[in-house]
Coordinates of C-alpha atoms in Angstrom, one line a residue:
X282 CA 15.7 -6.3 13.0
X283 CA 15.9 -9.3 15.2
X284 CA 13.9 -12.2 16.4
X285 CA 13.9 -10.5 19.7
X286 CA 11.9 -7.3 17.9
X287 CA 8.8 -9.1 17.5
X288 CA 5.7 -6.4 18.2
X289 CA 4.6 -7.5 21.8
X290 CA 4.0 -11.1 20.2
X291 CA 2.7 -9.3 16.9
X292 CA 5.1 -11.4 14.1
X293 CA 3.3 -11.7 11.1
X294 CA 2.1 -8.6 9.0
X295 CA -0.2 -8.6 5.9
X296 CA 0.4 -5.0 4.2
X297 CA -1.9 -3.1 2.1
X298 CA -1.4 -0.7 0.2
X299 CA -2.8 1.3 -3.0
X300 CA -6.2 -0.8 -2.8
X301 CA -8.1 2.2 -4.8
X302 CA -11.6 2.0 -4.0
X303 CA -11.4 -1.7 -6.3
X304 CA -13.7 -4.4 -4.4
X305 CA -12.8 -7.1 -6.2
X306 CA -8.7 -7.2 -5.6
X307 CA -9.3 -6.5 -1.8
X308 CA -11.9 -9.1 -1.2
X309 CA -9.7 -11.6 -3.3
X310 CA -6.7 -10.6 -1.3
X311 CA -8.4 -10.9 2.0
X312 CA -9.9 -14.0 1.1
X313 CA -5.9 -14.8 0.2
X314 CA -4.6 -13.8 3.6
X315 CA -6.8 -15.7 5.5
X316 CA -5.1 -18.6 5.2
X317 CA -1.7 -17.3 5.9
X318 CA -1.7 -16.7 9.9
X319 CA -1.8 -13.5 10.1
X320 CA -1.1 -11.3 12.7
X321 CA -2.2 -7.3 12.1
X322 CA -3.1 -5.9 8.7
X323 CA -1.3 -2.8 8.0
X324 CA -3.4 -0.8 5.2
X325 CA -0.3 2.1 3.7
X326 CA -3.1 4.2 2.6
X327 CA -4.7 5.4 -0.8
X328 CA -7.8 3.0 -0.2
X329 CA -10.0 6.0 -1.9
X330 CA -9.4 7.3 -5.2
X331 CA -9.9 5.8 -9.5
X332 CA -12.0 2.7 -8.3
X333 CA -16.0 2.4 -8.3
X334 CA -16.5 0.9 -4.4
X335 CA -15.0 3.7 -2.2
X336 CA -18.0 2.6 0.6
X337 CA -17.6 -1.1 1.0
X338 CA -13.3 -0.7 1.1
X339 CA -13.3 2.1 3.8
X340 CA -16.4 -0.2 5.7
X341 CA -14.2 -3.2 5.5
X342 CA -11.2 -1.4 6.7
X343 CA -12.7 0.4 9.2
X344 CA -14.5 -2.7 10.7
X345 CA -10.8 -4.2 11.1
X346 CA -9.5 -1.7 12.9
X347 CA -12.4 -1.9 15.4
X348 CA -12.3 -5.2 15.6
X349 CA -8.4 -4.7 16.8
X350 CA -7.2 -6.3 13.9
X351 CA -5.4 -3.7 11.8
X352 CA -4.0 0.2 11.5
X353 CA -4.2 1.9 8.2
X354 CA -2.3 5.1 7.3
X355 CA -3.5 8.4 5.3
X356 CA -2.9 8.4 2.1
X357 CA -2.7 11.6 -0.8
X358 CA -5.7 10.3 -2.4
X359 CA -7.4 10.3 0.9
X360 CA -5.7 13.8 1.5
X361 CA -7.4 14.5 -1.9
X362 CA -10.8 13.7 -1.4
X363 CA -10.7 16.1 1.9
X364 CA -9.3 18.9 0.1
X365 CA -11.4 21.3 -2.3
X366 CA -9.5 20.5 -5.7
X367 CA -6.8 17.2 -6.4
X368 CA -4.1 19.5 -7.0
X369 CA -1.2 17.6 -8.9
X370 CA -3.5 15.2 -10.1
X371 CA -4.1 13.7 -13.8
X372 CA -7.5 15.1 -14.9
X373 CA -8.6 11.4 -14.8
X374 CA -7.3 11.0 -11.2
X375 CA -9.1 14.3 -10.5
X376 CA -12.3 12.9 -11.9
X377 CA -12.3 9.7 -9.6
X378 CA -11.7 12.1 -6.5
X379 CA -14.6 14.3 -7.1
X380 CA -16.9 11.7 -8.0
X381 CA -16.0 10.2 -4.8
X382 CA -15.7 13.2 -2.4
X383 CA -19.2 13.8 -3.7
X384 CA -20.3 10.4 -2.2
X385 CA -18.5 10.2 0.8
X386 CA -20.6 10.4 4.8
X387 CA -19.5 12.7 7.4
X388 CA -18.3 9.7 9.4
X389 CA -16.3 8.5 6.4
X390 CA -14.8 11.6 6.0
X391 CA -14.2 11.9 9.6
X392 CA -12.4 8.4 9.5
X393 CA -10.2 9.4 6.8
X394 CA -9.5 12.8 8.7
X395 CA -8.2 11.0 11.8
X396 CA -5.8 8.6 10.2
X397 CA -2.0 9.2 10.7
X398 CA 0.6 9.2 8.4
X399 CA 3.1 7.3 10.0
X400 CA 3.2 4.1 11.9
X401 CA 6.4 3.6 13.5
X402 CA 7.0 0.4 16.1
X403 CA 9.9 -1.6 17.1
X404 CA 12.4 -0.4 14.4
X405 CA 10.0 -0.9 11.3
X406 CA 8.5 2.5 9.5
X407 CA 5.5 2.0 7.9
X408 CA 4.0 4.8 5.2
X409 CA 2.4 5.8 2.4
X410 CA 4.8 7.6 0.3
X411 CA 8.6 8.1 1.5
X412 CA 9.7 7.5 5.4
X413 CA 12.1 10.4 5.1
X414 CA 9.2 13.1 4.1
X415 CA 5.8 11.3 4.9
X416 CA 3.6 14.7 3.6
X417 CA 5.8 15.4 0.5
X418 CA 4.0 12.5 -1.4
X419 CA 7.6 11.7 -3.4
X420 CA 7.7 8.3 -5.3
X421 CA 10.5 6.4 -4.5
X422 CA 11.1 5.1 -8.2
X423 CA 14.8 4.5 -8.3
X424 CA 18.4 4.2 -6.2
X425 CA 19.1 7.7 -5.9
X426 CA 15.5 8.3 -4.5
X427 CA 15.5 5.3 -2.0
X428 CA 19.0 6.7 -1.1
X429 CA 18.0 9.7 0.0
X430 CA 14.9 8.1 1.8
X431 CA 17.1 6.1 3.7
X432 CA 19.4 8.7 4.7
X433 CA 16.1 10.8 6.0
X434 CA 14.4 7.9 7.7
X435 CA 16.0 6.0 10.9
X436 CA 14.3 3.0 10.7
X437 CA 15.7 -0.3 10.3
X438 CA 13.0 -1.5 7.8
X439 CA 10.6 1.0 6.2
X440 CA 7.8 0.1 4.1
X441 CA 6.1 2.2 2.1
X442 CA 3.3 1.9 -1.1
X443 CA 2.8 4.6 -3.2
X444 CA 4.5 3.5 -6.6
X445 CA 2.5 0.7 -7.5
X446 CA 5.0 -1.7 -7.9
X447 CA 6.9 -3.6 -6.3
X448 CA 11.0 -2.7 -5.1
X449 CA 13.5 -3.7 -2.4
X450 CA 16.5 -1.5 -1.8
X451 CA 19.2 -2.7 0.7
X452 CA 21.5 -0.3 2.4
X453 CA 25.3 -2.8 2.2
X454 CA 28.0 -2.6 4.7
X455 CA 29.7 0.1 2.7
X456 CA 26.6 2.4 2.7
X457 CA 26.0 1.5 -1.1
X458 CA 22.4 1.3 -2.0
X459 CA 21.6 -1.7 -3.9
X460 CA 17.7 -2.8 -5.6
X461 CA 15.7 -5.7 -6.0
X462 CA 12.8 -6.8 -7.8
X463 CA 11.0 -9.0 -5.4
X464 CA 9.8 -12.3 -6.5
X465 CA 6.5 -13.1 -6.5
X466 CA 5.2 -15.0 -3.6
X467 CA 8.4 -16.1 -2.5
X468 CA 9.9 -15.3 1.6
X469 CA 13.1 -12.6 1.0
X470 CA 15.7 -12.9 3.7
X471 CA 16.1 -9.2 5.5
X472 CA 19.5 -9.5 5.9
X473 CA 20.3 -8.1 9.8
X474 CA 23.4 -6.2 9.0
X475 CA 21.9 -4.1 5.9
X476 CA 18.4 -1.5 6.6
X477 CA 16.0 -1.7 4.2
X478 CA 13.2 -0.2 2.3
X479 CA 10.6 -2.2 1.0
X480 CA 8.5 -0.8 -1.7
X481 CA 4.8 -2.5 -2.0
X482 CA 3.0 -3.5 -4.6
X483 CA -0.8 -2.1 -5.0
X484 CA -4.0 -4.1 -4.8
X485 CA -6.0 -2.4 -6.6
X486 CA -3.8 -0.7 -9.3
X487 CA -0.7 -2.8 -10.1
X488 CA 1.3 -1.0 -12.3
X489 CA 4.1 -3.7 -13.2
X490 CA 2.6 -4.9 -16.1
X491 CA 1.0 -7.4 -14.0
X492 CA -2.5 -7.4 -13.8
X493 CA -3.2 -9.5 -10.4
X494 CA -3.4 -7.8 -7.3
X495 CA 0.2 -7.5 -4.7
X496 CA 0.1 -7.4 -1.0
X497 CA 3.6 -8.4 1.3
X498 CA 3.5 -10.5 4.5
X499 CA 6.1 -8.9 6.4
X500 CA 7.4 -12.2 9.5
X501 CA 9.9 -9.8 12.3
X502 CA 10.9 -13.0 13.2
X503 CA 12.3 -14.7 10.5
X504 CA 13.0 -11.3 9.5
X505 CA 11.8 -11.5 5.9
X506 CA 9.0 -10.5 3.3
X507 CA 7.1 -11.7 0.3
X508 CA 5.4 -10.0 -1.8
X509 CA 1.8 -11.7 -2.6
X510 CA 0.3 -12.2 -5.9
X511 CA -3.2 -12.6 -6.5
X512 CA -5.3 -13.0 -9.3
X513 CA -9.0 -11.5 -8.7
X514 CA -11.8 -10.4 -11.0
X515 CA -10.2 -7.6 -12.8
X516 CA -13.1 -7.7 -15.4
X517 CA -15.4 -7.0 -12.5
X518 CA -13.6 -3.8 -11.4
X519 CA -13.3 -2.9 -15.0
X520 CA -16.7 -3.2 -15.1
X521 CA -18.3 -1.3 -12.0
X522 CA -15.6 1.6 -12.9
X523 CA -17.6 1.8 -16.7
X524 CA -21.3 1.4 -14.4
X525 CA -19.9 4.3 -12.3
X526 CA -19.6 6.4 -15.3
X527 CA -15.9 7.1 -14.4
X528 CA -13.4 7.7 -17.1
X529 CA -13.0 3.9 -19.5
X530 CA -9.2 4.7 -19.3
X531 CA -9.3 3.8 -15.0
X532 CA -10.8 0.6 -16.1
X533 CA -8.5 -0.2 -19.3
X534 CA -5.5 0.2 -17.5
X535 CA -6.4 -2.4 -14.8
X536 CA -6.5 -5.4 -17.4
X537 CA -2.8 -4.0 -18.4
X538 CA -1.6 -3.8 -15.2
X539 CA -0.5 -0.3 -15.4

């Protein structure tokens, strides 16, 4: 990825992913990004499922991408709440998917029906789960799974969510896969002679032991990415998950971070 691949002037990315239906850690990381010249939101999908405020994400979401600011991506929990049952989910996952499919317009659902599952533009892959089998759902938790993933996917950079925290891996010059745990809101150098698959944190579910919400800023042109930190009122979202009447363990696991 060069300085030359920029997306039709398009240089700076914010990218979403995992946001979970939780208010708070989206209008904190908004508020965050607003300040940090952005270019096109990118939203990797699972904006539905375990939070309490499915209606105002999807409306904020949905008034970006009509307002030509952003693209967002299916993701399984979005696949979820279309389907008649969560198959392969947790019983507590489940319960957040029905409550929510329950709630959910016809033009919500319609949104979530039309959203792809890839985004793929000038050498960068974006997705929910893994660029080499977008509808298989697999995490990408380790080297031997981000090896295969980057044997199945093309792309110089992909970038997907899915695992809740975040993961570089780097392909080097002998076709070894190496990882990386990202530093917190510091710019990592994308290397032009190694392809790459970054692994996002989530908004609204971090799962890293860190409690504050994760979002990257991906710059084509300096070719490199950060992933964002940001604290937000986790209490809140603990909160309006209880008021909900959704299971307590959704909103005791957000003050963990897991």
């Amino acid at each position: 990825m060069t300085a030359q691949q920029n997306l039709g002037g398009i240089m700076r990315f914010a990218i979403l992913a995992d946001i979970h239906a939780n208010r708070q850690a989206l209008e904190a990381c908004l508020a965050h990004l607003a300040g940090q010249r952005i270019d096109r939101i990118i939203y990797l999908g699972d904006m539905l499922g375990y939070g309490a405020d499915p209606h105002w994400v999807l409306d904020q979401i949905r008034d970006h991408i009509a307002r030509g600011m952003a693209e967002a991506l299916l993701g399984n929990h979005e696949e979820a709440v279309l389907s008649a049952k969560a198959s392969g989910m947790n019983p507590v996952a489940e319960a957040a998917i029905a409550w929510q499919r329950g709630r959910l317009g016809a033009d919500e659902r319609a949104f979530i029906a039309a959203l792809p599952m890839v985004i793929d533009t000038e050498g960068v892959c974006f997705v929910h789960a893994d660029p080499a089998a977008p509808k298989r759902w697999t995490y990408v938790t380790d080297i031997e799974a981000a090896t295969q993933s980057l044997k199945g996917s093309p792309a110089m950079l992909a970038i997907c969510g899915h695992v809740h925290r975040p993961a570089l891996y780097g392909v080097q010059a002998a076709g070894r896969v190496i990882s990386f745990r990202p530093p917190a809101n510091e710019a990592v150098p994308l290397l032009r002679a190694r392809r790459w698959l970054a692994v996002m944190g989530a908004v609204g579910q971090p799962r890293d032991g860190n409690a504050a919400a994760c979002y990257g800023i991906l710059d084509t042109a300096a070719a490199e990415c950060s992933w964002q930190r940001v604290a937000y009122d986790v209490e809140g979202a603990a909160a309006a998950i209880r008021a909900a009447g959704l299971p307590d363990t959704l909103a005791a696991r957000l003050l963990r971070g897991e």
